[in-house]
Amino acid sequence: MPDLAAEVARLSRELAQTEARVQQQTQILDQIHDSVIAMDLAGFITQWNKGAERLFGYTAQEAIGNNILFLYVDEDQEVDLQLQDIFLEHGGREMEVRRRKKSGEVFWASLSLSLLRDDHGEPNGLIGYLSDITERKRSEERINYLAYYDAITGLPNRSLMNILIDQSLVEAKRGKQLGALLFIDLNRFKPINDTLGHEVGDRLLQQVGQRFRTALRNADMVARLGGDEFVAALFNITKREHAGNVAQKLLDALDAPILLDGHELSIDASIGISIFPDDGPDSATLLRYADVAMYRAKQSPQKSYAFFSPEMNQMAVGRLNIESGLRRAMERGELLLHYQAKVNINTGRIIGAEALVRWNHPERGMVSPAEFIPIAEETGLIVNIGEWVLEEACSQARTWEQKGVPPLKLAVNISARQISPRLPHSIGALLDRHGLTPDWLELELTESMLMNNTDSVIGMMDELNAMGISLSLDDFGTGFSSLSYLKRFPIDTLKIDRSFVTGTPNDPDDCAIAGAIVGMAKQLRLNVIAEGVENLDQLAFLKSLGCDEIQGFLFSRPLPADQIIAMVNADQRLGAD
Ligand code: C2E
Ligand code: MG
Ligand code: MG
């Protein structure tokens, strides 16, 4: 059967050709760097090139015959695999998928699928081209992360925060809901950062961020603005007060100390709250106002929160004006001293005067120290102002002395910020410079400055005392001093705060407090003076208690230097009669 032999020969020739073609195709496929995987319509792998071997780590023998699903990442397998559907949906297009290597490593790949057809044009499989895009994906994520997240805490940064807030405000507006921005500033973070180092500081911020995150609900946002500032944003509140509750929760979250490298670190915060839409329409305004309110919260002694109010904003603007104005005031000589007489309650004679600083503002006229001293204290300007006041008071005293006025105690208020171990030395030098004996000078201190750093403060006061300078405790009764506590300080005089004098002799509480203070002073053999005495009833009551001296409008308002000295001279003439 020559025909048969010929047929066999033809078939084997064709077979050889087919094999050669397959061989060639395989070679071509292997030349392609990307991985190429062919599969039938049920997803069973029929071809697996060298690129696929390199990428997945499976050889062709291991891979062919397996279902393509074995490359999928677990969670993706839930997807019911309908290859034709996938193809219809994605065929020809590139998509980004996650796949698993033999090593178990999951990676990102770009995948494009094409349909394979048999001789009759019927679909009989798919061919997929995959390339690893993990690197690209990673750098995309990294860029995204750096642009929108804080590297230390992993929380959203300022940019992302603004986007998220503005987006949520649109929704809050639509849902007629309130929103709240909480501006959080840590207290005493800087000293920790400075003494224990930035690395500890960073980890502290991380922990604080985590505590805030856990204290809040998922729908709330917390971001780090930088430094020790965080912002929390709430968008689904129905009442303003809810924001206060959340602020309290955030403050409480810092109650437990944070352990780092064997250090037990305590930190707390001040929080300012602004409410959408009442306080402002957008993230920038709300943030500014929450910051203003935070500033107010900072002024109260401990961890606390405050809601923004429009008056606060006016005050913040006013404060800035005062701060910049005060700096100029020093240079332009706009500060001056007024003096208020202190009088012996029994003889009615002037025994001294308190120097009270005034600011003659070019536009506003006389500005009260009650307005600018607190700001000077906060900004540290009080140190320069205080130096100027001491200098001016001493130069005034020298003038009076030269005019023959007998030693009159000039009392100068000293701010806590001026307290330093060098104070006695600089006051000694000041007296020398003006050629004054120490009995000309009295320093008025406040209780609050006795509370901190007690031993070094006592040491400093002892030095001043030994130099012959009188010390008095101003605004007494407003702080926390107890009798036993007071005994430790070398003070000559207690000054009863005006607020307790005001109500005497009618208010029983004020009378009781004034009485207790005088009693206490007598036990400690201290001199007592009452400030703010405005009428004769008060005078009579204080006298009956045994108070030694008075100061107040009843006798004289604070006066310019020439007027007070005229008073002193008149007083002296009376005494001589
Ligand atoms: P202070 O030291 O307690 O001064 C007494 C304040 O009471 C003064 O207010 C004085 O004018 C006021 N005053 C005196 N008698 C009466 C009265 O009968 N009735 C009423 N209603 N008020 C009376 P001023 O001058 O406004 O000073 C306020 C505060 O500013 C002072 O309180 C003091 O704490 C601070 N201060 C003033 N000058 C200086 C200063 O040179 N240095 C520092 N560190 N603080 C100063
Ligand atoms: Mg005073
Ligand atoms: Mg006072």
Coordinates of C-alpha atoms and ligand atoms in Angstrom, one line a residue:
M1 CA 0.0 0.0 0.0
P2 CA 2.2 2.7 -1.3
D3 CA -0.5 5.2 -0.6
L4 CA -0.5 4.4 3.0
A5 CA 3.3 4.7 3.2
A6 CA 3.0 8.0 1.5
E7 CA 0.3 9.1 3.8
V8 CA 2.3 8.1 6.9
A9 CA 5.3 9.9 5.5
R10 CA 3.2 13.0 4.9
L11 CA 1.7 12.9 8.3
S12 CA 5.0 12.5 10.0
R13 CA 6.3 15.4 7.9
E14 CA 3.4 17.5 9.0
L15 CA 3.8 16.4 12.6
A16 CA 7.5 17.3 12.5
Q17 CA 6.5 20.7 11.0
T18 CA 3.9 21.2 13.7
E19 CA 6.4 20.2 16.4
A20 CA 8.9 22.6 14.8
R21 CA 6.3 25.3 14.8
V22 CA 5.4 24.7 18.5
Q23 CA 9.1 24.5 19.3
Q24 CA 9.6 27.8 17.5
Q25 CA 6.5 29.4 19.2
T26 CA 7.9 28.3 22.5
Q27 CA 11.2 29.7 21.7
I28 CA 9.6 33.0 20.6
L29 CA 7.5 33.0 23.8
D30 CA 10.6 32.4 25.9
Q31 CA 12.4 35.3 24.2
I32 CA 9.7 37.6 25.5
H33 CA 10.9 39.0 28.7
D34 CA 7.4 39.3 30.2
S35 CA 5.6 36.2 31.3
V36 CA 3.1 34.8 28.9
I37 CA 0.6 32.3 30.2
A38 CA -2.0 30.5 28.0
M39 CA -4.9 28.6 29.5
D40 CA -8.1 26.9 28.3
L41 CA -11.5 28.4 29.0
A42 CA -11.7 26.6 32.3
G43 CA -8.5 28.3 33.4
F44 CA -6.2 25.3 33.2
I45 CA -2.7 26.4 32.2
T46 CA -1.6 25.2 28.8
Q47 CA 1.5 27.3 28.2
W48 CA 4.0 28.9 30.6
N49 CA 7.0 30.7 29.2
K50 CA 10.5 31.3 30.7
G51 CA 9.3 34.8 31.7
A52 CA 6.5 33.2 33.8
E53 CA 9.1 30.9 35.3
R54 CA 11.3 33.8 36.3
L55 CA 8.4 35.8 37.6
F56 CA 6.5 33.2 39.6
G57 CA 9.3 30.8 40.4
Y58 CA 7.4 27.7 39.1
T59 CA 8.9 25.7 36.1
A60 CA 6.6 25.0 33.1
Q61 CA 6.3 21.4 34.4
E62 CA 5.0 22.6 37.7
A63 CA 2.7 25.1 36.3
I64 CA 1.1 23.6 33.2
G65 CA -2.1 21.6 34.1
N66 CA -2.8 23.7 37.2
N67 CA -5.7 26.1 37.3
I68 CA -4.7 29.7 37.0
L69 CA -6.3 30.3 40.4
F70 CA -3.3 28.8 42.1
L71 CA -1.5 32.1 41.4
Y72 CA -4.2 34.2 42.9
V73 CA -3.9 35.9 46.2
D74 CA -6.2 34.3 48.7
E75 CA -8.7 37.0 49.1
D76 CA -9.1 37.3 45.3
Q77 CA -10.2 33.7 45.0
E78 CA -13.6 34.4 46.3
V79 CA -14.2 35.9 42.9
D80 CA -16.0 33.2 40.9
L81 CA -13.7 32.6 38.0
Q82 CA -15.6 33.0 34.7
L83 CA -12.8 33.6 32.3
Q84 CA -14.9 34.5 29.4
D85 CA -16.7 37.1 31.5
I86 CA -13.4 38.4 32.7
F87 CA -12.2 38.6 29.2
L88 CA -15.4 40.3 28.0
E89 CA -14.9 42.8 30.7
H90 CA -11.2 43.3 30.5
G91 CA -10.0 41.6 27.4
G92 CA -7.3 43.5 25.5
R93 CA -7.2 46.1 28.3
E94 CA -4.5 46.4 30.8
M95 CA -5.4 45.9 34.4
E96 CA -3.4 45.8 37.6
V97 CA -3.7 42.7 39.6
R98 CA -2.1 41.0 42.6
R99 CA -0.5 37.5 42.2
R100 CA 1.4 35.2 44.4
K101 CA 4.8 33.7 43.6
K102 CA 6.0 30.2 44.5
S103 CA 7.9 31.8 47.4
G104 CA 4.6 33.1 48.8
E105 CA 5.5 36.7 48.0
V106 CA 2.6 38.7 46.7
F107 CA 3.3 41.3 44.0
W108 CA 1.5 43.7 41.7
A109 CA 1.4 42.9 38.0
S110 CA 0.0 44.5 35.0
L111 CA -2.1 41.9 33.0
S112 CA -3.5 42.0 29.6
L113 CA -5.6 39.2 28.2
S114 CA -6.4 38.1 24.7
L115 CA -8.8 35.5 23.5
L116 CA -7.5 32.4 21.7
R117 CA -9.6 30.7 19.0
D118 CA -9.7 27.3 17.4
D119 CA -9.6 26.6 13.6
H120 CA -13.3 27.3 13.4
G121 CA -13.0 30.6 15.1
E122 CA -14.5 29.4 18.3
P123 CA -12.9 30.7 21.6
N124 CA -10.9 27.9 23.2
G125 CA -8.6 29.7 25.6
L126 CA -7.0 32.9 26.8
I127 CA -3.5 34.2 26.7
G128 CA -2.3 36.5 29.4
Y129 CA 0.8 38.8 29.4
L130 CA 2.0 39.8 32.9
S131 CA 4.7 42.1 34.0
D132 CA 5.8 42.9 37.5
I133 CA 5.0 46.5 38.5
T134 CA 5.7 46.2 42.2
E135 CA 8.4 48.8 42.1
R136 CA 6.3 51.3 40.3
K137 CA 3.4 50.6 42.6
R138 CA 5.7 51.1 45.6
S139 CA 7.1 54.3 44.5
E140 CA 3.6 55.6 43.6
E141 CA 2.5 54.7 47.1
R142 CA 5.5 56.2 48.6
I143 CA 5.1 59.5 46.7
N144 CA 1.4 59.5 47.7
Y145 CA 2.3 58.8 51.3
L146 CA 4.9 61.5 51.6
A147 CA 2.6 64.0 50.0
Y148 CA -0.3 63.2 52.3
Y149 CA 0.9 61.5 55.4
D150 CA 3.1 62.6 58.3
A151 CA 6.2 60.4 58.3
I152 CA 6.4 60.3 62.2
T153 CA 2.9 59.3 63.2
G154 CA 1.5 57.9 60.0
L155 CA -1.5 60.3 60.4
P156 CA -2.7 62.5 57.6
N157 CA -0.6 65.6 57.2
R158 CA -1.8 69.2 56.7
S159 CA -2.5 68.8 53.0
L160 CA -4.6 65.7 53.3
M161 CA -6.3 67.1 56.3
N162 CA -7.4 70.2 54.4
I163 CA -8.7 68.0 51.6
L164 CA -10.6 65.7 53.9
I165 CA -12.1 68.5 55.9
D166 CA -13.3 70.5 53.0
Q167 CA -14.8 67.3 51.5
S168 CA -16.5 66.4 54.7
L169 CA -17.8 69.9 55.1
V170 CA -19.6 69.6 51.8
E171 CA -21.4 66.5 53.1
A172 CA -22.0 68.0 56.5
K173 CA -23.7 71.0 54.8
R174 CA -25.8 68.7 52.7
G175 CA -26.9 66.7 55.7
K176 CA -27.4 69.9 57.8
Q177 CA -24.9 68.5 60.3
L178 CA -22.5 70.3 62.5
G179 CA -18.7 69.8 62.2
A180 CA -16.1 70.5 64.8
L181 CA -12.3 71.2 64.5
L182 CA -10.3 70.5 67.5
F183 CA -6.9 72.1 67.5
I184 CA -4.7 70.2 69.9
D185 CA -1.4 71.5 71.2
L186 CA 0.8 69.5 73.6
N187 CA 2.0 71.2 76.7
R188 CA 5.7 70.8 77.7
F189 CA 6.7 68.8 74.7
K190 CA 9.6 71.1 73.9
P191 CA 11.5 70.4 77.1
I192 CA 11.1 66.7 76.6
N193 CA 12.3 66.9 73.1
D194 CA 15.3 69.1 74.1
T195 CA 16.4 67.1 77.0
L196 CA 15.8 63.5 75.9
G197 CA 16.5 64.0 72.2
H198 CA 14.5 64.1 69.0
E199 CA 14.3 60.4 68.7
V200 CA 12.5 60.1 72.0
G201 CA 10.4 63.1 71.0
D202 CA 9.4 61.5 67.7
R203 CA 8.3 58.3 69.5
L204 CA 6.4 60.3 72.0
L205 CA 4.5 62.0 69.2
Q206 CA 3.8 58.6 67.7
Q207 CA 2.3 57.3 70.9
V208 CA 0.3 60.4 71.4
G209 CA -1.0 60.1 67.8
Q210 CA -2.0 56.5 68.5
R211 CA -3.8 57.4 71.7
F212 CA -5.8 60.1 69.9
R213 CA -6.6 57.7 67.0
T214 CA -7.9 55.0 69.4
A215 CA -9.9 57.6 71.5
L216 CA -11.8 58.7 68.4
R217 CA -14.3 56.9 66.2
N218 CA -13.3 55.7 62.8
A219 CA -15.4 58.3 61.0
D220 CA -13.4 61.1 62.9
M221 CA -10.2 62.3 61.5
V222 CA -7.0 63.0 63.3
A223 CA -4.0 64.7 61.6
R224 CA -0.6 66.0 62.7
L225 CA 0.1 69.5 61.5
G226 CA 3.8 69.4 62.6
G227 CA 5.6 70.1 65.8
D228 CA 3.4 69.2 68.7
E229 CA 0.2 70.2 67.0
F230 CA -2.6 67.8 66.1
V231 CA -6.0 68.4 64.7
A232 CA -9.1 66.2 65.2
A233 CA -12.1 66.7 63.0
L234 CA -15.6 65.5 63.7
F235 CA -18.4 65.7 61.2
N236 CA -21.4 63.9 62.5
I237 CA -22.2 65.8 65.6
T238 CA -25.6 67.2 66.4
K239 CA -24.7 69.5 69.3
R240 CA -21.7 71.8 70.0
E241 CA -21.3 70.2 73.4
H242 CA -20.5 66.9 71.9
A243 CA -17.2 68.4 70.6
G244 CA -16.4 69.4 74.2
N245 CA -17.0 65.8 75.3
V246 CA -14.6 64.5 72.6
A247 CA -12.0 67.1 73.6
Q248 CA -12.2 65.9 77.2
K249 CA -11.8 62.3 75.9
L250 CA -8.7 63.3 74.0
L251 CA -7.3 65.0 77.1
D252 CA -8.1 62.0 79.2
A253 CA -6.3 59.8 76.7
L254 CA -3.1 61.4 77.8
D255 CA -3.6 60.8 81.5
A256 CA -1.6 57.6 81.8
P257 CA 2.2 58.4 81.5
I258 CA 3.9 57.2 78.4
L259 CA 6.8 54.8 78.8
L260 CA 9.8 55.3 76.6
D261 CA 13.3 54.0 77.2
G262 CA 12.7 53.6 80.9
H263 CA 11.4 57.2 81.1
E264 CA 7.9 57.8 82.4
L265 CA 6.8 60.8 80.5
S266 CA 3.7 62.8 81.4
I267 CA 2.3 65.1 78.8
D268 CA -1.0 66.9 78.5
A269 CA -2.6 69.2 76.0
S270 CA -4.7 72.3 75.4
I271 CA -7.5 72.1 72.9
G272 CA -9.3 74.8 71.0
I273 CA -12.6 74.1 69.2
S274 CA -14.3 75.8 66.3
I275 CA -17.7 74.7 65.0
F276 CA -18.9 74.4 61.4
P277 CA -21.0 76.2 60.1
D278 CA -21.3 78.7 63.1
D279 CA -17.7 79.8 63.2
G280 CA -16.7 79.5 59.6
P281 CA -17.4 78.0 56.2
D282 CA -14.1 76.3 55.3
S283 CA -11.1 74.5 56.8
A284 CA -8.8 77.5 56.7
T285 CA -11.1 79.7 58.7
L286 CA -12.1 77.0 61.1
L287 CA -8.5 76.0 61.7
R288 CA -7.5 79.6 62.4
Y289 CA -10.3 80.0 64.9
A290 CA -9.7 76.7 66.6
D291 CA -6.1 77.9 67.0
V292 CA -7.3 81.1 68.6
A293 CA -9.4 79.1 71.0
M294 CA -6.5 76.8 71.8
Y295 CA -4.5 79.8 72.8
R296 CA -7.2 80.7 75.3
A297 CA -7.3 77.1 76.7
K298 CA -3.5 77.3 77.1
Q299 CA -4.0 80.2 79.5
S300 CA -5.8 78.2 82.0
P301 CA -3.5 76.4 84.5
Q302 CA -3.8 72.9 83.3
K303 CA -5.1 70.7 80.5
S304 CA -8.3 72.1 79.2
Y305 CA -10.3 73.0 76.2
A306 CA -12.1 76.1 75.0
F307 CA -14.7 76.9 72.3
F308 CA -14.0 79.7 69.9
S309 CA -16.0 82.9 70.2
P310 CA -15.8 86.0 68.0
E311 CA -14.7 88.1 71.0
M312 CA -11.7 85.8 71.3
N313 CA -10.7 86.7 67.8
Q314 CA -10.9 90.4 68.5
M315 CA -8.8 89.7 71.6
A316 CA -6.3 87.7 69.6
V317 CA -5.9 90.6 67.2
G318 CA -5.7 93.0 70.0
R319 CA -3.1 90.9 71.7
L320 CA -0.9 90.9 68.6
N321 CA -1.3 94.7 68.4
I322 CA -0.3 95.1 72.0
E323 CA 2.7 92.8 71.7
S324 CA 4.1 94.6 68.7
G325 CA 3.2 98.0 70.2
L326 CA 4.9 97.1 73.5
R327 CA 8.2 96.4 71.7
R328 CA 8.1 99.9 70.2
A329 CA 6.9 101.4 73.4
M330 CA 10.2 100.4 75.1
E331 CA 12.3 102.0 72.3
R332 CA 10.2 105.2 72.1
G333 CA 10.0 105.8 75.8
E334 CA 6.2 105.5 76.0
L335 CA 6.4 103.8 79.4
L336 CA 6.2 105.8 82.6
L337 CA 5.7 105.2 86.3
H338 CA 2.9 106.4 88.5
Y339 CA 3.1 106.1 92.3
Q340 CA 0.5 105.2 94.8
A341 CA 1.0 106.2 98.4
K342 CA 1.0 103.6 101.2
V343 CA -0.2 105.0 104.5
N344 CA 0.1 104.0 108.1
I345 CA -3.4 103.2 109.2
N346 CA -3.0 104.7 112.7
T347 CA -1.0 107.9 112.0
G348 CA -2.3 108.5 108.5
R349 CA 1.3 109.3 107.4
I350 CA 2.7 108.2 104.0
I351 CA 5.3 105.5 104.6
G352 CA 6.0 104.5 101.0
A353 CA 4.6 104.3 97.5
E354 CA 4.1 101.6 94.9
A355 CA 5.5 102.1 91.5
L356 CA 2.9 101.1 88.8
V357 CA 3.8 101.1 85.2
R358 CA 1.8 103.0 82.6
W359 CA 1.9 103.0 78.9
N360 CA 1.2 106.2 77.2
H361 CA 0.0 104.9 73.9
P362 CA 0.4 107.3 70.9
E363 CA -3.2 106.7 69.8
R364 CA -5.0 105.1 72.8
G365 CA -3.6 107.3 75.6
M366 CA -3.0 105.6 78.9
V367 CA -3.2 101.8 78.7
S368 CA -3.8 99.9 81.9
P369 CA -1.1 97.5 83.0
A370 CA -4.0 95.0 83.6
E371 CA -4.2 94.9 79.8
F372 CA -0.6 94.7 78.8
I373 CA 1.3 93.1 81.7
P374 CA -0.3 89.7 81.2
I375 CA 0.8 89.8 77.5
A376 CA 4.2 91.0 78.5
E377 CA 4.4 88.1 80.9
E378 CA 3.5 85.6 78.1
T379 CA 5.9 86.9 75.6
G380 CA 8.7 87.4 78.0
L381 CA 8.8 91.2 77.3
I382 CA 8.1 91.6 81.1
V383 CA 11.8 90.9 81.7
N384 CA 12.9 94.1 79.8
I385 CA 9.9 96.1 81.1
G386 CA 10.8 94.9 84.7
E387 CA 14.4 96.1 84.3
W388 CA 13.2 99.4 83.0
V389 CA 10.8 99.8 86.0
L390 CA 13.5 99.0 88.5
E391 CA 15.9 101.4 86.9
E392 CA 13.3 104.2 86.6
A393 CA 12.1 103.8 90.2
C394 CA 15.7 103.9 91.5
S395 CA 16.5 107.0 89.5
Q396 CA 13.3 108.6 90.9
A397 CA 14.3 107.7 94.4
R398 CA 17.7 109.2 93.9
T399 CA 16.1 112.5 92.8
W400 CA 13.9 112.6 95.8
E401 CA 16.8 111.8 98.1
Q402 CA 18.8 114.6 96.6
K403 CA 15.8 116.9 97.3
G404 CA 16.0 116.0 100.9
V405 CA 13.0 113.6 101.1
P406 CA 13.7 111.1 104.0
P407 CA 13.8 107.4 102.9
L408 CA 10.5 106.4 101.6
K409 CA 10.0 102.8 100.6
L410 CA 9.4 102.5 96.9
A411 CA 7.7 99.3 96.1
V412 CA 8.3 97.7 92.7
N413 CA 6.3 94.7 91.4
I414 CA 8.4 91.8 90.3
S415 CA 7.1 89.3 87.8
A416 CA 7.8 85.5 88.2
R417 CA 9.8 85.8 84.9
Q418 CA 12.3 88.1 86.5
I419 CA 13.1 85.7 89.3
S420 CA 16.6 84.3 88.8
P421 CA 19.5 83.6 91.0
R422 CA 21.2 86.7 89.5
L423 CA 18.4 89.0 90.7
P424 CA 20.1 89.9 94.1
H425 CA 23.3 90.7 92.3
S426 CA 21.7 92.9 89.7
I427 CA 19.6 94.7 92.3
G428 CA 22.8 95.3 94.4
A429 CA 24.5 96.8 91.3
L430 CA 21.4 98.9 90.6
L431 CA 21.4 100.4 94.1
D432 CA 25.2 101.1 93.8
R433 CA 24.7 102.8 90.5
H434 CA 22.1 105.2 91.9
G435 CA 23.9 105.6 95.2
L436 CA 20.9 104.4 97.2
T437 CA 20.7 102.6 100.5
P438 CA 18.6 99.4 100.4
D439 CA 15.9 100.8 102.7
W440 CA 14.6 102.8 99.7
L441 CA 13.5 99.6 97.9
E442 CA 10.7 97.1 98.5
L443 CA 9.9 94.3 96.1
E444 CA 6.4 93.0 95.7
L445 CA 6.3 89.3 94.8
T446 CA 3.3 87.1 94.1
E447 CA 2.4 83.8 95.7
S448 CA 2.6 82.0 92.4
M449 CA 6.3 82.6 92.2
L450 CA 6.8 80.9 95.5
M451 CA 5.2 77.8 94.4
N452 CA 7.9 76.8 91.8
N453 CA 11.4 75.9 92.6
T454 CA 11.0 76.6 96.3
D455 CA 14.5 76.1 97.5
S456 CA 16.2 78.3 95.0
V457 CA 13.6 81.0 95.4
I458 CA 14.1 80.9 99.2
G459 CA 17.8 81.2 98.7
M460 CA 17.4 84.2 96.5
M461 CA 14.9 85.9 98.9
D462 CA 17.3 85.3 101.8
E463 CA 20.0 87.1 99.9
L464 CA 17.8 90.1 99.2
N465 CA 16.7 90.1 102.8
A466 CA 20.3 90.1 104.0
M467 CA 21.0 93.0 101.7
G468 CA 18.3 95.0 103.6
I469 CA 15.7 95.0 100.9
S470 CA 12.1 94.6 102.1
L471 CA 9.9 91.9 100.5
S472 CA 6.2 91.8 100.4
L473 CA 3.7 89.3 99.2
D474 CA 1.2 90.9 96.8
D475 CA -2.4 89.9 96.0
F476 CA -2.3 87.7 99.1
G477 CA -5.2 85.3 99.5
T478 CA -5.6 84.6 95.8
G479 CA -3.1 81.8 95.7
F480 CA -2.6 78.7 97.8
S481 CA -0.4 79.8 100.6
S482 CA -0.9 78.2 104.0
L483 CA 0.5 79.4 107.2
S484 CA 3.1 76.6 107.5
Y485 CA 4.1 77.3 103.9
L486 CA 4.5 81.0 104.5
K487 CA 6.9 80.5 107.4
R488 CA 9.6 79.3 105.1
F489 CA 9.8 82.6 103.2
P490 CA 11.7 85.6 104.5
I491 CA 8.8 88.1 103.9
D492 CA 8.3 91.4 105.7
T493 CA 4.8 92.3 104.6
L494 CA 1.5 90.6 103.5
K495 CA -0.6 92.5 101.1
I496 CA -4.3 91.6 101.3
D497 CA -5.7 91.4 97.8
R498 CA -8.2 94.1 96.8
S499 CA -10.9 91.5 96.0
F500 CA -11.2 90.7 99.8
V501 CA -11.1 94.4 100.8
T502 CA -13.9 95.4 98.4
G503 CA -16.7 93.5 100.3
T504 CA -15.7 94.7 103.8
P505 CA -17.4 95.4 106.1
N506 CA -20.7 94.1 104.7
D507 CA -19.8 90.8 103.0
P508 CA -19.3 88.2 105.8
D509 CA -17.0 86.1 103.6
D510 CA -14.7 88.9 102.7
C511 CA -14.6 90.0 106.4
A512 CA -13.8 86.5 107.5
I513 CA -10.9 86.2 104.9
A514 CA -9.5 89.6 105.7
G515 CA -9.7 88.8 109.4
A516 CA -7.9 85.4 108.9
I517 CA -5.2 87.0 106.9
V518 CA -4.5 89.7 109.5
G519 CA -4.6 87.1 112.2
M520 CA -2.2 84.9 110.3
A521 CA 0.2 87.8 109.6
K522 CA 0.2 88.7 113.3
Q523 CA 1.2 85.2 114.3
L524 CA 4.0 85.3 111.9
R525 CA 4.9 88.8 113.1
L526 CA 4.5 90.2 109.6
N527 CA 3.4 93.6 108.6
V528 CA -0.1 93.7 106.9
I529 CA -1.3 96.1 104.3
A530 CA -4.7 96.2 102.6
E531 CA -4.9 97.4 99.0
G532 CA -7.8 98.8 97.2
V533 CA -9.3 100.7 100.2
E534 CA -11.9 103.0 98.8
N535 CA -14.1 104.2 101.6
L536 CA -14.1 105.0 105.3
D537 CA -16.2 101.9 106.3
Q538 CA -13.5 99.7 104.9
L539 CA -10.8 101.7 106.6
A540 CA -12.6 101.5 110.0
F541 CA -13.1 97.7 109.6
L542 CA -9.4 97.1 108.7
K543 CA -8.3 99.2 111.6
S544 CA -10.5 97.2 114.0
L545 CA -8.8 94.0 112.7
G546 CA -5.3 95.4 113.5
C547 CA -4.2 96.0 109.9
D548 CA -1.0 98.1 109.8
E549 CA -1.2 100.0 106.5
I550 CA -3.5 100.8 103.7
Q551 CA -3.3 101.7 100.0
G552 CA -6.2 102.8 97.9
F553 CA -8.2 105.5 96.2
L554 CA -9.5 106.7 99.5
F555 CA -6.2 108.2 100.2
S556 CA -4.8 108.6 96.7
R557 CA -4.9 107.3 93.2
P558 CA -1.6 106.3 91.5
L559 CA -0.1 109.7 90.6
P560 CA 2.8 111.0 88.4
A561 CA 6.1 111.4 90.2
D562 CA 5.9 115.2 90.8
Q563 CA 2.4 114.9 92.3
I564 CA 3.2 112.2 94.7
I565 CA 6.3 114.0 95.9
A566 CA 4.2 117.1 96.5
M567 CA 1.9 114.9 98.6
V568 CA 4.9 113.5 100.5
N569 CA 6.3 117.0 101.2
A570 CA 2.9 118.3 102.4
D571 CA 2.6 115.2 104.6
Q572 CA 6.1 115.9 106.0
R573 CA 5.2 119.5 106.8
L574 CA 2.1 118.2 108.7
G575 CA 4.2 115.8 110.6
A576 CA 6.6 118.6 111.6
D577 CA 3.8 120.7 113.0
Ligands
C2E1 P1 -1.0 95.3 91.9 O1 0.4 95.2 92.1 O2 -1.9 94.5 92.8 O3 -1.4 96.8 92.0 C1 -2.5 97.4 92.5 C2 -3.5 97.7 91.5 O4 -4.7 98.1 92.2 C3 -3.1 98.9 90.7 O5 -3.7 98.7 89.4 C4 -3.8 100.1 91.3 O6 -4.0 101.1 90.5 C5 -5.1 99.4 91.7 N1 -5.7 100.1 92.8 C6 -5.1 100.7 93.9 N2 -6.0 101.2 94.7 C7 -7.2 100.9 94.3 C8 -8.5 101.2 94.7 O7 -8.8 101.8 95.7 N3 -9.5 100.7 94.0 C9 -9.3 100.0 92.8 N4 -10.4 99.6 92.1 N5 -8.1 99.8 92.3 C10 -7.0 100.2 93.1 P2 -2.9 98.9 88.1 O8 -2.0 100.1 88.2 O9 -3.8 98.9 87.0 O10 -1.9 97.6 88.0 C11 -2.5 96.4 87.9 C12 -1.5 95.3 88.1 O11 -0.5 95.3 87.0 C13 -0.7 95.4 89.4 O12 -1.5 94.9 90.4 C14 0.5 94.6 89.0 O13 0.2 93.2 89.2 C15 0.7 94.9 87.6 N6 1.8 95.8 87.5 C16 1.7 97.2 87.5 N7 2.9 97.7 87.3 C17 3.8 96.7 87.2 C18 5.2 96.6 87.1 O14 5.9 97.6 87.0 N8 5.7 95.3 87.0 C19 4.9 94.2 87.1 N9 5.5 93.0 87.0 N10 3.6 94.3 87.2 C20 3.0 95.5 87.3
MG2 MG 1.6 95.4 93.6
MG3 MG -2.0 93.7 94.5

